[in-house]
Amino acid sequence: MSNIHVRAAIPSDQPRLVEIASHSVTAAQWNQAEYLKLFSLHELDAQSQIEAGTRPQPQSRTALVVEQDGNVVGFIVGRQVDDEWEIENIAVTGAARRCGLGSRLVGELLDLARSRGGKSVFLEVRASNRAARSLYEKWAFIEVGRRKTYYQNPPEDALVLKFKFP
């Protein structure tokens, strides 16, 4: 049995996040600068808060990675705005798919959102992405809207899903 571990992403994970996303047709294809922002904004913001004599506030964006036998094989990125969260990106390497790792990442992010006062979590998913939709349905996400032609290459509608904490 392999060793599975979920942890907060660190700056040295950035190249691996880019690599994993580039091999996942359903992941948001961010440029490297977007991944770097996950780390630089938080570190700079926390440092400036410390220097100003205030307690650092939780970062608004959070990236978690899942490791299998010490190798990063997936990630999830969430963003908090007040008591709402959004899953912005999630991807798992091809060899590690269909092993429950995506579900583990979603569960860990939901736990984190709840611990930080989250009331609900939103996401967009391609209407044709049945595997992802099935995963989110297992976690009790429900469809609350549709964004026409939200995705490009190929053009496709996005379903807006919502999870509400009980």
GROMACS .gro file of C-alpha atoms in nm:
model
  166
    1MET     CA    1   0.000   0.000   0.000
    2SER     CA    2   0.135   0.342  -0.089
    3ASN     CA    3   0.191   0.623   0.159
    4ILE     CA    4  -0.053   0.915   0.099
    5HIS     CA    5  -0.004   1.256   0.261
    6VAL     CA    6  -0.178   1.593   0.207
    7ARG     CA    7   0.006   1.911   0.302
    8ALA     CA    8   0.018   2.281   0.225
    9ALA     CA    9   0.200   2.356  -0.099
   10ILE     CA   10   0.536   2.530  -0.068
   11PRO     CA   11   0.720   2.745  -0.323
   12SER     CA   12   0.945   2.458  -0.434
   13ASP     CA   13   0.628   2.268  -0.543
   14GLN     CA   14   0.549   2.532  -0.808
   15PRO     CA   15   0.722   2.358  -1.103
   16ARG     CA   16   0.544   2.031  -1.020
   17LEU     CA   17   0.204   2.204  -1.000
   18VAL     CA   18   0.260   2.352  -1.346
   19GLU     CA   19   0.367   2.012  -1.479
   20ILE     CA   20   0.066   1.829  -1.335
   21ALA     CA   21  -0.178   2.089  -1.468
   22SER     CA   22  -0.017   2.086  -1.813
   23HIS     CA   23  -0.092   1.714  -1.842
   24SER     CA   24  -0.453   1.750  -1.726
   25VAL     CA   25  -0.693   1.870  -1.995
   26THR     CA   26  -0.955   1.957  -1.733
   27ALA     CA   27  -0.729   2.165  -1.505
   28ALA     CA   28  -0.720   2.543  -1.537
   29GLN     CA   29  -0.416   2.619  -1.750
   30TRP     CA   30  -0.258   2.900  -1.553
   31ASN     CA   31   0.073   3.055  -1.646
   32GLN     CA   32   0.368   3.019  -1.412
   33ALA     CA   33   0.312   3.366  -1.267
   34GLU     CA   34  -0.029   3.258  -1.134
   35TYR     CA   35   0.131   2.969  -0.949
   36LEU     CA   36   0.405   3.191  -0.809
   37LYS     CA   37   0.138   3.430  -0.674
   38LEU     CA   38   0.013   3.147  -0.452
   39PHE     CA   39   0.330   3.183  -0.251
   40SER     CA   40   0.472   3.531  -0.297
   41LEU     CA   41   0.158   3.726  -0.208
   42HIS     CA   42   0.103   3.534   0.113
   43GLU     CA   43   0.464   3.555   0.226
   44LEU     CA   44   0.489   3.927   0.150
   45ASP     CA   45   0.153   3.999   0.309
   46ALA     CA   46   0.229   3.803   0.626
   47GLN     CA   47   0.572   3.963   0.657
   48SER     CA   48   0.429   4.315   0.618
   49GLN     CA   49   0.164   4.240   0.880
   50ILE     CA   50   0.430   4.118   1.122
   51GLU     CA   51   0.643   4.426   1.059
   52ALA     CA   52   0.337   4.647   1.120
   53GLY     CA   53   0.289   4.477   1.456
   54THR     CA   54  -0.036   4.301   1.364
   55ARG     CA   55  -0.113   3.934   1.372
   56PRO     CA   56  -0.091   3.775   1.023
   57GLN     CA   57  -0.434   3.697   0.882
   58PRO     CA   58  -0.505   3.371   0.699
   59GLN     CA   59  -0.419   3.396   0.333
   60SER     CA   60  -0.710   3.426   0.096
   61ARG     CA   61  -0.573   3.159  -0.143
   62THR     CA   62  -0.466   2.817  -0.032
   63ALA     CA   63  -0.289   2.543  -0.224
   64LEU     CA   64  -0.271   2.187  -0.097
   65VAL     CA   65  -0.077   1.902  -0.251
   66VAL     CA   66  -0.120   1.529  -0.219
   67GLU     CA   67   0.191   1.316  -0.207
   68GLN     CA   68   0.209   0.948  -0.288
   69ASP     CA   69   0.524   0.778  -0.164
   70GLY     CA   70   0.689   1.120  -0.125
   71ASN     CA   71   0.604   1.246  -0.475
   72VAL     CA   72   0.356   1.527  -0.542
   73VAL     CA   73   0.084   1.370  -0.760
   74GLY     CA   74  -0.196   1.623  -0.728
   75PHE     CA   75  -0.304   1.961  -0.599
   76ILE     CA   76  -0.604   2.180  -0.523
   77VAL     CA   77  -0.622   2.558  -0.502
   78GLY     CA   78  -0.898   2.737  -0.313
   79ARG     CA   79  -0.973   3.101  -0.250
   80GLN     CA   80  -1.157   3.252   0.045
   81VAL     CA   81  -1.365   3.570   0.028
   82ASP     CA   82  -1.534   3.634   0.361
   83ASP     CA   83  -1.730   3.317   0.444
   84GLU     CA   84  -1.738   3.187   0.085
   85TRP     CA   85  -1.473   2.973  -0.078
   86GLU     CA   86  -1.407   2.884  -0.439
   87ILE     CA   87  -1.217   2.586  -0.573
   88GLU     CA   88  -1.008   2.748  -0.844
   89ASN     CA   89  -0.805   2.454  -0.970
   90ILE     CA   90  -0.757   2.084  -0.906
   91ALA     CA   91  -0.553   1.821  -1.088
   92VAL     CA   92  -0.411   1.475  -1.027
   93THR     CA   93  -0.150   1.303  -1.243
   94GLY     CA   94  -0.276   1.044  -1.489
   95ALA     CA   95  -0.114   0.749  -1.312
   96ALA     CA   96  -0.269   0.851  -0.978
   97ARG     CA   97  -0.622   0.912  -1.104
   98ARG     CA   98  -0.917   0.695  -1.001
   99CYS     CA   99  -0.748   0.622  -0.666
  100GLY     CA  100  -0.946   0.862  -0.449
  101LEU     CA  101  -0.677   1.131  -0.437
  102GLY     CA  102  -0.897   1.401  -0.592
  103SER     CA  103  -1.163   1.321  -0.335
  104ARG     CA  104  -0.903   1.339  -0.059
  105LEU     CA  105  -0.797   1.685  -0.179
  106VAL     CA  106  -1.157   1.809  -0.192
  107GLY     CA  107  -1.220   1.674   0.157
  108GLU     CA  108  -0.909   1.841   0.297
  109LEU     CA  109  -1.002   2.174   0.140
  110LEU     CA  110  -1.358   2.150   0.274
  111ASP     CA  111  -1.218   2.079   0.622
  112LEU     CA  112  -0.991   2.382   0.593
  113ALA     CA  113  -1.273   2.605   0.469
  114ARG     CA  114  -1.492   2.499   0.761
  115SER     CA  115  -1.211   2.562   1.010
  116ARG     CA  116  -1.169   2.914   0.871
  117GLY     CA  117  -1.538   3.000   0.904
  118GLY     CA  118  -1.650   2.901   0.555
  119LYS     CA  119  -2.024   2.869   0.500
  120SER     CA  120  -2.017   2.756   0.136
  121VAL     CA  121  -1.780   2.651  -0.142
  122PHE     CA  122  -1.831   2.718  -0.513
  123LEU     CA  123  -1.663   2.590  -0.827
  124GLU     CA  124  -1.705   2.577  -1.202
  125VAL     CA  125  -1.677   2.253  -1.395
  126ARG     CA  126  -1.707   2.170  -1.765
  127ALA     CA  127  -2.052   2.035  -1.837
  128SER     CA  128  -1.892   1.737  -2.017
  129ASN     CA  129  -1.654   1.648  -1.732
  130ARG     CA  130  -1.853   1.357  -1.593
  131ALA     CA  131  -1.572   1.226  -1.372
  132ALA     CA  132  -1.532   1.559  -1.191
  133ARG     CA  133  -1.907   1.610  -1.166
  134SER     CA  134  -1.942   1.266  -1.009
  135LEU     CA  135  -1.668   1.349  -0.757
  136TYR     CA  136  -1.838   1.674  -0.657
  137GLU     CA  137  -2.179   1.507  -0.633
  138LYS     CA  138  -2.030   1.258  -0.384
  139TRP     CA  139  -1.934   1.557  -0.168
  140ALA     CA  140  -2.292   1.698  -0.194
  141PHE     CA  141  -2.216   1.986  -0.431
  142ILE     CA  142  -2.532   2.091  -0.615
  143GLU     CA  143  -2.574   2.274  -0.944
  144VAL     CA  144  -2.676   2.637  -0.886
  145GLY     CA  145  -2.607   2.791  -1.227
  146ARG     CA  146  -2.457   2.771  -1.573
  147ARG     CA  147  -2.209   3.003  -1.743
  148LYS     CA  148  -2.258   2.992  -2.120
  149THR     CA  149  -1.941   2.935  -2.322
  150TYR     CA  150  -1.726   2.991  -2.012
  151TYR     CA  151  -1.452   2.758  -2.135
  152GLN     CA  152  -1.255   2.782  -2.458
  153ASN     CA  153  -1.066   2.520  -2.661
  154PRO     CA  154  -1.323   2.377  -2.704
  155PRO     CA  155  -1.599   2.624  -2.620
  156GLU     CA  156  -1.821   2.480  -2.351
  157ASP     CA  157  -2.058   2.583  -2.074
  158ALA     CA  158  -1.949   2.573  -1.712
  159LEU     CA  159  -2.178   2.439  -1.446
  160VAL     CA  160  -2.159   2.635  -1.121
  161LEU     CA  161  -2.171   2.401  -0.823
  162LYS     CA  162  -2.212   2.487  -0.457
  163PHE     CA  163  -2.142   2.305  -0.134
  164LYS     CA  164  -2.308   2.441   0.178
  165PHE     CA  165  -2.187   2.346   0.522
  166PRO     CA  166  -2.465   2.209   0.744
   0.00000   0.00000   0.00000
